[in-house]
Coordinates of C-alpha atoms and ligand atoms in Angstrom, one line a residue:
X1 CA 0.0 0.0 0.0
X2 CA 1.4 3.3 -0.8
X3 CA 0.6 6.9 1.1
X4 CA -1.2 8.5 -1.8
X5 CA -2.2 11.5 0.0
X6 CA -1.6 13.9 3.0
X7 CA -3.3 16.7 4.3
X8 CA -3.8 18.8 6.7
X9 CA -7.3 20.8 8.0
X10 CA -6.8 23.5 10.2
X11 CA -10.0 25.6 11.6
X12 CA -10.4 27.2 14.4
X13 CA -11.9 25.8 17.5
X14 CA -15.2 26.8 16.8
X15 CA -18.4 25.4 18.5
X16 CA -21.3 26.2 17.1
X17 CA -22.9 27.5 20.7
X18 CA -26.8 26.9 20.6
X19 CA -28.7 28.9 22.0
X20 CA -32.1 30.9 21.0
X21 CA -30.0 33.9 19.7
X22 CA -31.2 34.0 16.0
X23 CA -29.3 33.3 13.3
X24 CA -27.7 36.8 11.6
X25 CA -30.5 38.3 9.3
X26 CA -32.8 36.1 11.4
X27 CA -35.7 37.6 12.9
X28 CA -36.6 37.1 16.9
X29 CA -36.8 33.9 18.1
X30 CA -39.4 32.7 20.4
X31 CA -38.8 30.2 23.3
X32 CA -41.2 27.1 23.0
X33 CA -44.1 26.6 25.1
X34 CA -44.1 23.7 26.9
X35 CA -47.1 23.9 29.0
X36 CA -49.5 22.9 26.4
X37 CA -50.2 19.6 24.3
X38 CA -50.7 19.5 20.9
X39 CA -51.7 16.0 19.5
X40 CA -51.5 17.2 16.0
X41 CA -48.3 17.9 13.7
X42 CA -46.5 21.2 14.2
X43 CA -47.0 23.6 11.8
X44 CA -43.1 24.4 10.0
X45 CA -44.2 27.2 8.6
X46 CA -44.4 29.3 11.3
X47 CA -41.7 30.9 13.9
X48 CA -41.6 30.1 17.5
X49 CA -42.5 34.1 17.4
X50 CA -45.4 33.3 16.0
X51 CA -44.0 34.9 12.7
X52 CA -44.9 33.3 9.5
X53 CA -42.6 32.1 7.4
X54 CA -43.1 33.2 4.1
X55 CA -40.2 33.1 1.6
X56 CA -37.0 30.9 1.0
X57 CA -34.9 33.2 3.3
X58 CA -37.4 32.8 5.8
X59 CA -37.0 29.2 5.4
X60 CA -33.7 29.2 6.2
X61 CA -34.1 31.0 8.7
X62 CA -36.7 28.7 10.3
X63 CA -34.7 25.6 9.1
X64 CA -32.2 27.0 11.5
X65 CA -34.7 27.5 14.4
X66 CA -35.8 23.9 13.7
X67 CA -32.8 22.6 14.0
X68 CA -31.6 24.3 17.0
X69 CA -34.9 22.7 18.5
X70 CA -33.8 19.0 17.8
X71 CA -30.5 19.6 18.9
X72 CA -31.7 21.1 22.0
X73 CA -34.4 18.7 23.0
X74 CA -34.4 15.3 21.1
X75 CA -30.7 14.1 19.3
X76 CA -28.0 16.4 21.5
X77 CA -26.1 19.4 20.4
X78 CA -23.8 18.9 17.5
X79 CA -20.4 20.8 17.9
X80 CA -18.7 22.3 15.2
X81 CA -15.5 21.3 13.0
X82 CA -12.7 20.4 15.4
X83 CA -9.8 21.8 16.2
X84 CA -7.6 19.6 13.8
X85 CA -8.3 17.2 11.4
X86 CA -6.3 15.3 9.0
X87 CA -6.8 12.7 6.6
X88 CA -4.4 9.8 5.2
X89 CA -6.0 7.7 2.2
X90 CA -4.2 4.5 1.2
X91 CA -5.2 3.4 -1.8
X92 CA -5.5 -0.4 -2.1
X93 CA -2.4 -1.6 -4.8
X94 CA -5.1 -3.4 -6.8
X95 CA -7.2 -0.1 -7.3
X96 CA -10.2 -1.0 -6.0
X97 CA -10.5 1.7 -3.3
X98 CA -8.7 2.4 -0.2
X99 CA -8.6 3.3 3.4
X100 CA -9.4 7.1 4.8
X101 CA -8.0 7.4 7.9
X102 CA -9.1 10.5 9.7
X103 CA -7.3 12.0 12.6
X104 CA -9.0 14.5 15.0
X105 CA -8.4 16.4 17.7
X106 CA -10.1 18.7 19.7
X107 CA -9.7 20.0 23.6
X108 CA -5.9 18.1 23.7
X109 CA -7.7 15.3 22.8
X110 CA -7.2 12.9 19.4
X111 CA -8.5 10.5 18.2
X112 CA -8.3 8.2 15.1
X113 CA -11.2 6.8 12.8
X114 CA -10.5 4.8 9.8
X115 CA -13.5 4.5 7.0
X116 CA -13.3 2.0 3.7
X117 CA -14.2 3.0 0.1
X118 CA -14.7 1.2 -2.7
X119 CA -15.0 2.1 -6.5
X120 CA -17.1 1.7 -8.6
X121 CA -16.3 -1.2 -11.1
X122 CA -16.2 0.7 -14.2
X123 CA -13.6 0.1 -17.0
X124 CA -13.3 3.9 -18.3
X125 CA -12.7 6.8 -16.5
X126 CA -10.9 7.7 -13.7
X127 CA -13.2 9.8 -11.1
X128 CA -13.9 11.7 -9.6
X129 CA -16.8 9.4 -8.7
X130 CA -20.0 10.2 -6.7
X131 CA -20.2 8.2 -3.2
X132 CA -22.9 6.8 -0.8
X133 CA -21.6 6.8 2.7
X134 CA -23.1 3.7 4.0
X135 CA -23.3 3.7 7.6
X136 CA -21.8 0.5 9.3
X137 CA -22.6 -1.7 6.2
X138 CA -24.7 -1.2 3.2
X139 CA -28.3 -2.2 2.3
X140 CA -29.3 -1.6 -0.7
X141 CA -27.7 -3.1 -4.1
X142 CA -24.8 -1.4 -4.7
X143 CA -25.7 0.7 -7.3
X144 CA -23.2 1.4 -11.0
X145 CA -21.3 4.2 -10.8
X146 CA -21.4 5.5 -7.3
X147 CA -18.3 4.5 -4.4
X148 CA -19.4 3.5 -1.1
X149 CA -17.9 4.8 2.0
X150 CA -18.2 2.5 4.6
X151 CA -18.5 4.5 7.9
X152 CA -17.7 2.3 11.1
X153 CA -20.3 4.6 13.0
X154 CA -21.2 2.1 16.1
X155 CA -17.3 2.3 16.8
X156 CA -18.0 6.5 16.5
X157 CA -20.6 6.2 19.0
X158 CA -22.0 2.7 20.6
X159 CA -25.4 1.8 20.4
X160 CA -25.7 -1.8 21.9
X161 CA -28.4 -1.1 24.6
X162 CA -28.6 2.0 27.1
X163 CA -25.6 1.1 28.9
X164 CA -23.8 2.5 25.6
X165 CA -24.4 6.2 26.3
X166 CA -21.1 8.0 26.1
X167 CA -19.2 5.2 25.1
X168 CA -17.4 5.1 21.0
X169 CA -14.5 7.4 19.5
X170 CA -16.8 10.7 19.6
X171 CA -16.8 10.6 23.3
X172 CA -13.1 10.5 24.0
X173 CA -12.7 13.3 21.8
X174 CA -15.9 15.3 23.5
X175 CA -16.2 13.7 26.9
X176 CA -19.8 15.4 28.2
X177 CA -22.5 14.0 30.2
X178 CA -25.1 16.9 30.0
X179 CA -28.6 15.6 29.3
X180 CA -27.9 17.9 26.0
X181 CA -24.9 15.9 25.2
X182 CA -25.1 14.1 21.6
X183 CA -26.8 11.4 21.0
X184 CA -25.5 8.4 19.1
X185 CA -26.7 9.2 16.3
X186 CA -25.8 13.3 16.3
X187 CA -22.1 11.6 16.8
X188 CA -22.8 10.2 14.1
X189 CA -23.9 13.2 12.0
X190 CA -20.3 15.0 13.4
X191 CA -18.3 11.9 12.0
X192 CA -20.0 12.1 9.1
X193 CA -19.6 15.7 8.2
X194 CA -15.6 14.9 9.2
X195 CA -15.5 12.5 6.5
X196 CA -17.5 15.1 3.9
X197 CA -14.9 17.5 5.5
X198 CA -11.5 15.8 3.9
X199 CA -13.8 15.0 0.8
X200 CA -14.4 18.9 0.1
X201 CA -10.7 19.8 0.9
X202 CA -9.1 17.0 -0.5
X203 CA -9.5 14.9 -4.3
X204 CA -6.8 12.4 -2.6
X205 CA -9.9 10.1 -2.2
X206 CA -10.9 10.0 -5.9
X207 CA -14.6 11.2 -4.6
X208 CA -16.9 14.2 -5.9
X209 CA -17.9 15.9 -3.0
X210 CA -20.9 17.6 -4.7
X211 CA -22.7 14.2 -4.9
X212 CA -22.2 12.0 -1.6
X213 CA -25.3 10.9 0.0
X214 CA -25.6 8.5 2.7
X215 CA -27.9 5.3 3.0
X216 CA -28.7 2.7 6.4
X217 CA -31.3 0.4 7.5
X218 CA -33.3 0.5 10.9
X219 CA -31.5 1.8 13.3
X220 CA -28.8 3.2 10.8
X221 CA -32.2 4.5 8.8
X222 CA -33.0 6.8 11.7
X223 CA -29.1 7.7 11.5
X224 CA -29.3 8.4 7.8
X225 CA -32.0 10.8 8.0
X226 CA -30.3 12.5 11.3
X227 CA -27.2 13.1 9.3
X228 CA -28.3 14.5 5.9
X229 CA -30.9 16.2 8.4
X230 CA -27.5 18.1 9.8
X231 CA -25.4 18.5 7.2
X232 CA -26.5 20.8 4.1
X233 CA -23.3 18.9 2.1
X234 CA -24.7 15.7 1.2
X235 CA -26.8 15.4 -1.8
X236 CA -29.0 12.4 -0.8
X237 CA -30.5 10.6 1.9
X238 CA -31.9 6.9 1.2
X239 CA -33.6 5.6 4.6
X240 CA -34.5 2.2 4.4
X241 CA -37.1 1.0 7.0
X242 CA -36.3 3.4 9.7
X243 CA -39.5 3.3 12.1
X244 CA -40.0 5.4 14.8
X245 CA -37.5 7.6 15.7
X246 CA -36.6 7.9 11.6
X247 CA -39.1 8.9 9.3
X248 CA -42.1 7.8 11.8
X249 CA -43.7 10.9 13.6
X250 CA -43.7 10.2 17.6
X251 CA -47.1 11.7 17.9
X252 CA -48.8 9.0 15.2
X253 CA -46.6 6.3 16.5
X254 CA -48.5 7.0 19.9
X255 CA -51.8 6.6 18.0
X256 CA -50.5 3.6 15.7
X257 CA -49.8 1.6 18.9
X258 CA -51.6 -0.8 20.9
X259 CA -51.3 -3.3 23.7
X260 CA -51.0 -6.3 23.0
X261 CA -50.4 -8.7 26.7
X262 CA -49.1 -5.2 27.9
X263 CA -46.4 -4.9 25.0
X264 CA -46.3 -2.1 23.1
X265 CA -47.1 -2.8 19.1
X266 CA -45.3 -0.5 17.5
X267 CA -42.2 1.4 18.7
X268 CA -42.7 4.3 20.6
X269 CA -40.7 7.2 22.0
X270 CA -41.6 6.1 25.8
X271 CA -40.4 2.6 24.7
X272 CA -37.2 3.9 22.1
X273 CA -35.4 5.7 25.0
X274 CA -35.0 2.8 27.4
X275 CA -34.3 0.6 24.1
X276 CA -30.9 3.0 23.2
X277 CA -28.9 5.5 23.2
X278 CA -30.1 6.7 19.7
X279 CA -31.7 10.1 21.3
X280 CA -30.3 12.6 23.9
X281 CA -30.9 12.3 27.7
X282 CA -33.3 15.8 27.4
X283 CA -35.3 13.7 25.6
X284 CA -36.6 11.4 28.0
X285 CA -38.2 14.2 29.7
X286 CA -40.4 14.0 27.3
X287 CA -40.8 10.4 26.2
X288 CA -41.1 9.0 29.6
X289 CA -44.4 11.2 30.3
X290 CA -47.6 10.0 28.9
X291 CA -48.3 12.4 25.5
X292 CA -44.8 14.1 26.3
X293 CA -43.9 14.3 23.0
X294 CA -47.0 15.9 22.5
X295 CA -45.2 19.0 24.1
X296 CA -42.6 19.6 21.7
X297 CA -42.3 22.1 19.6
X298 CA -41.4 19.7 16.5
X299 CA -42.1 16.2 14.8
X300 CA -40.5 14.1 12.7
X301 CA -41.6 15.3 9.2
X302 CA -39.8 18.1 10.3
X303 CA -36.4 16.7 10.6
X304 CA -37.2 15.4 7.1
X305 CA -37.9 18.5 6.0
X306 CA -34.4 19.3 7.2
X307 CA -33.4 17.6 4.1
X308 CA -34.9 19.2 1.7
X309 CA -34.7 20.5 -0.9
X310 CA -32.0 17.9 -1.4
X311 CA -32.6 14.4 -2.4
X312 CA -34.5 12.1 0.0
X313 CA -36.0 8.2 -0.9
X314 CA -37.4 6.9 1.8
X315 CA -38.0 3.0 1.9
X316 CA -40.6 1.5 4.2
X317 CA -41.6 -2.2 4.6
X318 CA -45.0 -3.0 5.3
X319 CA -44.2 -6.6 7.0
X320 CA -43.5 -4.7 10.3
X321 CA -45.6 -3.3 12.8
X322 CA -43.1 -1.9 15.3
X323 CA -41.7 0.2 12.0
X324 CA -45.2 1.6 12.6
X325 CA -46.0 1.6 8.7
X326 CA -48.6 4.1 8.9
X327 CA -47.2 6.9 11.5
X328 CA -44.2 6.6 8.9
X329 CA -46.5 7.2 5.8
X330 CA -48.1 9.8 7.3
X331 CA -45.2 11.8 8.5
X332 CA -43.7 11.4 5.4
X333 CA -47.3 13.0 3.9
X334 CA -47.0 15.9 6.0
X335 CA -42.9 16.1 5.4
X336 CA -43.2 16.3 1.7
X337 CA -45.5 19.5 2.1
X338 CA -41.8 21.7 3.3
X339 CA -41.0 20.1 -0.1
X340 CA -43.7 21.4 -1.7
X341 CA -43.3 25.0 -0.4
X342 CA -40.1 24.8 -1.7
X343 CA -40.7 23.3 -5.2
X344 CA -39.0 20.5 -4.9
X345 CA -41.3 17.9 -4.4
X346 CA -39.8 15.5 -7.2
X347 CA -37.0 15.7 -4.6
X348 CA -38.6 13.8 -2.2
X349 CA -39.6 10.4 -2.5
X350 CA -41.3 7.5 -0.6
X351 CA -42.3 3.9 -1.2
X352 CA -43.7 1.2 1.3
X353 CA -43.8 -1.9 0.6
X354 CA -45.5 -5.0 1.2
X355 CA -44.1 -7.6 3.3
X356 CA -40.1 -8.7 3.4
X357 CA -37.5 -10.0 5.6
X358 CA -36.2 -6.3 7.5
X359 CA -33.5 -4.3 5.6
X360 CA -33.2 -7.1 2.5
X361 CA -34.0 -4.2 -0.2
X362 CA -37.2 -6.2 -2.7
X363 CA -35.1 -5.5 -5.9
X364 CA -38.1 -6.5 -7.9
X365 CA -40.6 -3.9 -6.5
X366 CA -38.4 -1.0 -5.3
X367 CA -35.2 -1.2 -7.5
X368 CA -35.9 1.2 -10.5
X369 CA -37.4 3.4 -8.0
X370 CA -34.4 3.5 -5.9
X371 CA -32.4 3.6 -9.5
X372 CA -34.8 6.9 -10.4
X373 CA -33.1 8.9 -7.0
X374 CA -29.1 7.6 -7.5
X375 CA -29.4 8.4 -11.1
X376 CA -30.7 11.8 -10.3
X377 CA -29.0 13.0 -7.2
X378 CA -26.0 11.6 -7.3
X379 CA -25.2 10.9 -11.3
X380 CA -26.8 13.9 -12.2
X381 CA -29.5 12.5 -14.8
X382 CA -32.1 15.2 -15.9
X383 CA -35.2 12.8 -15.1
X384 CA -38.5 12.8 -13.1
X385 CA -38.6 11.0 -9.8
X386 CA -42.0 11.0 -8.7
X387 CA -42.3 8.3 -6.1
X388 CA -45.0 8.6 -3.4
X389 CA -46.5 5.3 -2.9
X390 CA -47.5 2.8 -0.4
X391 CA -48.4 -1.3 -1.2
X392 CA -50.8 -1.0 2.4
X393 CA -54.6 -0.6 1.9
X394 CA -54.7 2.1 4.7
X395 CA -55.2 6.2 3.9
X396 CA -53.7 9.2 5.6
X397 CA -56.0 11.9 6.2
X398 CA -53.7 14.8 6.4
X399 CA -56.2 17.7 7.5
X400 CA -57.1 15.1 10.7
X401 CA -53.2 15.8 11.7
X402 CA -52.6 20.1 10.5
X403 CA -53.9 23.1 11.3
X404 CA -51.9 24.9 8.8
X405 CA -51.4 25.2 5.5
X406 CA -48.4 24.8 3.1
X407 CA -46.5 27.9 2.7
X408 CA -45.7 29.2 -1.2
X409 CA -42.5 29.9 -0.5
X410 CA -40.6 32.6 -3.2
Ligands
LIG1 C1 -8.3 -5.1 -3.3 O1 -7.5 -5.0 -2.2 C2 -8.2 -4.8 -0.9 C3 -7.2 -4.5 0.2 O2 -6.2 -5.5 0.2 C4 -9.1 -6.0 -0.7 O3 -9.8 -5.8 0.5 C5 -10.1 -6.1 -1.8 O4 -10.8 -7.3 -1.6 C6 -9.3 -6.2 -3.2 N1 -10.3 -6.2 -4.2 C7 -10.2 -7.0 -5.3 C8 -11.3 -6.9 -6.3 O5 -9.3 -7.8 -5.4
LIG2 C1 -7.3 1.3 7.8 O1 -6.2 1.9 8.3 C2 -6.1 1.9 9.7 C3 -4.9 2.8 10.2 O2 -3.8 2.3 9.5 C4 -6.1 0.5 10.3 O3 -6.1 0.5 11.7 C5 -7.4 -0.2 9.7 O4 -7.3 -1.6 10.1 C6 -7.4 -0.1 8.2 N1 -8.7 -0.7 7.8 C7 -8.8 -1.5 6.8 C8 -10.2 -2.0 6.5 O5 -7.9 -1.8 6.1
LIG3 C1 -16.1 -5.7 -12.7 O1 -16.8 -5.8 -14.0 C2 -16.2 -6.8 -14.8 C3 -16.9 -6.7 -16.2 O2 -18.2 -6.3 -16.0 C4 -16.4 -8.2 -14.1 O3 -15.8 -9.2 -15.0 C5 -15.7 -8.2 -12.8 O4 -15.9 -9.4 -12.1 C6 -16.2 -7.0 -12.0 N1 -15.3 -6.9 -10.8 C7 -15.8 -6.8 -9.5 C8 -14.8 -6.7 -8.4 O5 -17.0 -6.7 -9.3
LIG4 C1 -25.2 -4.0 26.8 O1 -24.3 -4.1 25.7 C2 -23.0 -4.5 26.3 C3 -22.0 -4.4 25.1 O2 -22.5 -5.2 24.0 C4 -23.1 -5.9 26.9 O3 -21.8 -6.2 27.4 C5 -24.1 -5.8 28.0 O4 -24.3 -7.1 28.5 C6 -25.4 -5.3 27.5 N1 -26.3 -5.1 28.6 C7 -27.6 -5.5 28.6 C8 -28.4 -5.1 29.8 O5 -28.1 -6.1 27.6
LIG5 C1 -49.3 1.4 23.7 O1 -50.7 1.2 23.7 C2 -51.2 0.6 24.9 C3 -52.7 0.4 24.7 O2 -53.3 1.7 24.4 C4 -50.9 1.4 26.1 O3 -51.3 0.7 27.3 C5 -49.4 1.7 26.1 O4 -49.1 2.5 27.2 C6 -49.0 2.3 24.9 N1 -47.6 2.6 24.9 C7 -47.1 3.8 24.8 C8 -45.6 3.9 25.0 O5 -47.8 4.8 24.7
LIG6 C1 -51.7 -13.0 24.6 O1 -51.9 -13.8 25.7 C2 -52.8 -14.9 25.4 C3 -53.0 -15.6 26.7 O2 -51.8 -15.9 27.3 C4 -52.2 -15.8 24.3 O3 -53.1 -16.8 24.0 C5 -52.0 -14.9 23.1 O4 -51.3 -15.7 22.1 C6 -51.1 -13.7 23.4 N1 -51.0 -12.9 22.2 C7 -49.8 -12.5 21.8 C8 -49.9 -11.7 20.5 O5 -48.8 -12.8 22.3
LIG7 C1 -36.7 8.1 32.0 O1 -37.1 6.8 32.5 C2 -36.0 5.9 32.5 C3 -36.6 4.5 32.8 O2 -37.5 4.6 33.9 C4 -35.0 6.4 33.6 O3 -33.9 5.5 33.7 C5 -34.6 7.8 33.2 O4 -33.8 8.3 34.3 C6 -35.8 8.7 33.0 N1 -35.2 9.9 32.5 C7 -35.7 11.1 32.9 C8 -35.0 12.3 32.3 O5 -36.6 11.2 33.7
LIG8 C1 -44.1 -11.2 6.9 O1 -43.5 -12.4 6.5 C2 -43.0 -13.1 7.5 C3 -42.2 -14.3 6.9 O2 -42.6 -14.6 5.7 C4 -44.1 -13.6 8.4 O3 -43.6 -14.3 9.5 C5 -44.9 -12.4 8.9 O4 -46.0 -12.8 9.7 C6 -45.3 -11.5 7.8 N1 -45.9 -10.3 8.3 C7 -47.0 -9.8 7.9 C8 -47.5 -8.5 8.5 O5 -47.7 -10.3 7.0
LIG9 C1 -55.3 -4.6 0.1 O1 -56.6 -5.0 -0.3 C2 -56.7 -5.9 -1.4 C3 -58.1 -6.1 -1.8 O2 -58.9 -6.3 -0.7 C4 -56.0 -7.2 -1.1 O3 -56.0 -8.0 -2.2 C5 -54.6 -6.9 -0.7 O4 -53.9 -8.1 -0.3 C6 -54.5 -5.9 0.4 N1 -53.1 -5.5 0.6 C7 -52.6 -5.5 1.8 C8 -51.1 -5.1 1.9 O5 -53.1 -5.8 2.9

């Protein structure tokens, strides 16, 4: 193996400090209200201030709010670049890929994290080639044309059971126990932008950074959506059969689930935090009261609506009742209206599925679907993707679950 590339990052040791200042240009933000319930999905298109939000810049603007509010009260506060990074790619001697090694430090401490990609098998060409960062392992076909970064994220931040809180590379580089302290998953989303950090800086790696997205299953669904949800970089997001906690809504989950001999049907929020350490410890403030989550200020078709207007497939499997099929359906519904604001709706797609064994990707039914999003957001085809479709006989009434109304946003 030879040392085909060296480099250095240097940025300053800057943290991006949360708090409910708003964002330069920004108007006034409000402070949530946590005294009353609301059973039905907030509305996105409106400040904390009460403000509407009524044009792109407001969007950002509110996009910023929004994701302040997750930080603070669901996934953990991500902090910003570190205070040195650098990257050391060995390229395999065959040419099939190599190994990105990244080094941090930050606060005296460093740490080391290596990541594995792999070329496409093409005979012409050299790259620059587009990339899925798969996290932990990858799920879905691999698709022609397009690398995949493996990123060892459980080794980032552990997730075996809730004993794992704190525990993974992340936390030995930012040791913090605060209940607002990131969440597996928001370690995650910082490794992740490290990684989209050497590929912006660096072409050592053979990688277009303008077309990386990132693709899991399950668990690694609700971290696919969490990191293209907090970094504006990455192109796509493909979220294979995330459930609750992905691209189900905590408030329909509640609805979607029943007792059965005292178990919980589907997966809740009350159940998901004792489950893992995917979420923050603020968050069990919430999910441990009856209706808690009825008291925040967001849902989960806003953290998809994070994503947009970028690329975002979502893939849902009917088979599975504690993926809470429905909640997931319908807070992808009521995501796809920040889409719409935005004109981008062809952006967003979503496709449930009937019946298969968890995470094995149903070639047959969803393939060209899947195809349709690669070819688009990360080859760069000029085609229509207009996938909104589930294979379950059940409806989502939308105007049962808003108050508002989707914003035209100019
Ligand atoms: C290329 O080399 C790497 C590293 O040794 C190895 O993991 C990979 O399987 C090889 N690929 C092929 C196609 O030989
Ligand atoms: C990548 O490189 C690191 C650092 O040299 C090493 O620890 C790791 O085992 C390598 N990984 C693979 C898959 O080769
Ligand atoms: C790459 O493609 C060629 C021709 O299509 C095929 O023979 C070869 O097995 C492929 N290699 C890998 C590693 O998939
Ligand atoms: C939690 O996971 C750790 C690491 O895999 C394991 O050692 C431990 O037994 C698990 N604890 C429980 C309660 O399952
Ligand atoms: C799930 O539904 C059952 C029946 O309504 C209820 O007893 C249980 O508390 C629910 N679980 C959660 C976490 O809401
Ligand atoms: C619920 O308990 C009853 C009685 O023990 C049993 O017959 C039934 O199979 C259980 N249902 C499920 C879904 O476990
Ligand atoms: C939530 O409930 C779990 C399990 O009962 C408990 O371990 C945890 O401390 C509670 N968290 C908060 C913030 O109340
Ligand atoms: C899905 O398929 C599996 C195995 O084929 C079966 O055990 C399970 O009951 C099915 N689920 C539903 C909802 O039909
Ligand atoms: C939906 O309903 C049709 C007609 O009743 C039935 O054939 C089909 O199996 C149902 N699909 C699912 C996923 O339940």
């Amino acid at each position: 193996m030879q040392i085909s590339g060296l480099f250095c990052l240097l940025v300053g040791a800057l943290f991006n400090v949360v708090t409910a200042a708003p964002a330069p240009g920004c108007p006034l933000s409000g402070s949530p209200s946590f005294t009353t319930k609301n059973p039905l999905l907030p509305n996105p298109f409106e400040f904390l201030s009460g403000a509407p939000v009524s044009s792109k810049a407001d969007w950002s603007c509110r996009r910023q709010e929004i994701s302040t509010l997750f930080q603070q009260y669901e996934l953990g506060i991500k902090p910003g670049p570190p205070d040195n990074l650098q990257s050391d790619f060995q390229k395999y001697d065959n040419g099939t890929g190599g190994n990105l090694t990244l080094t941090i430090s930050s606060g005296g401490n460093t740490i080391s994290w290596s990541a594995t990609v792999v070329y496409p098998n093409v005979t012409t060409g050299s790259g620059p080639y587009p990339a899925l960062i798969a996290l932990d392992s990858l799920t879905i076909p691999r698709p022609d044309g397009v690398a995949i970064i493996t990123a060892f994220v459980s080794q980032f931040a552990q997730q075996d059971n809730s004993t794992s809180r704190g525990k993974g590379l992340y936390y030995e580089l930012f040791p913090d126990n605060s209940p607002q302290a990131a969440s597996a998953m928001m370690a995650w989303s910082w490794g992740v932008s490290r990684i989209l950090d050497v590929l912006t800086s660096s072409t050592d790696v053979g990688i277009d950074a303008t077309h990386v997205g990132v693709v899991g299953c399950s668990r690694w669904g609700k971290g696919s959506l969490v990191v293209a949800a907090f970094d504006e970089r990455l192109a796509l997001a493909i979220v294979q059969e995330s459930g609750s906690g992905g691209t189900a809504c905590w408030r329909l989950s509640d609805v979607e689930n029943v007792s059965v001999n005292g178990s919980d049907t589907v997966q809740t929020a009350h159940e998901i935090v004792g489950e893992n350490v995917w979420f923050s410890q603020e968050f069990e403030v919430f999910a441990n009261e009856t209706d808690g989550t009825q008291r925040l200020p967001f849902d989960h078709h806003m953290l998809a609506g994070l994503v947009a207007p970028r690329g975002l497939f979502v893939i849902d499997n009917l088979g599975y009742k504690w993926l809470s099929p429905w909640s997931s359906y319908g807070c992808m519904t009521v995501a796809r209206e920040v889409y719409k604001a935005l004109g981008a709706q062809q952006a967003f797609g979503y496709s449930e599925a009937a019946n298969h064994t968890h995470c094995q990707f149903p070639v047959a039914d969803q393939g060209g679907e899947l195809d349709t999003y690669v070819n688009k957001y990360l080859l760069g085809q000029q085609i229509e993707s207009n996938v909104f479709r589930t294979e379950a006989n059940f409806t989502f009434d939308e105007a049962e679950w808003i108050d508002w109304e989707t914003a035209t946003l100019s």
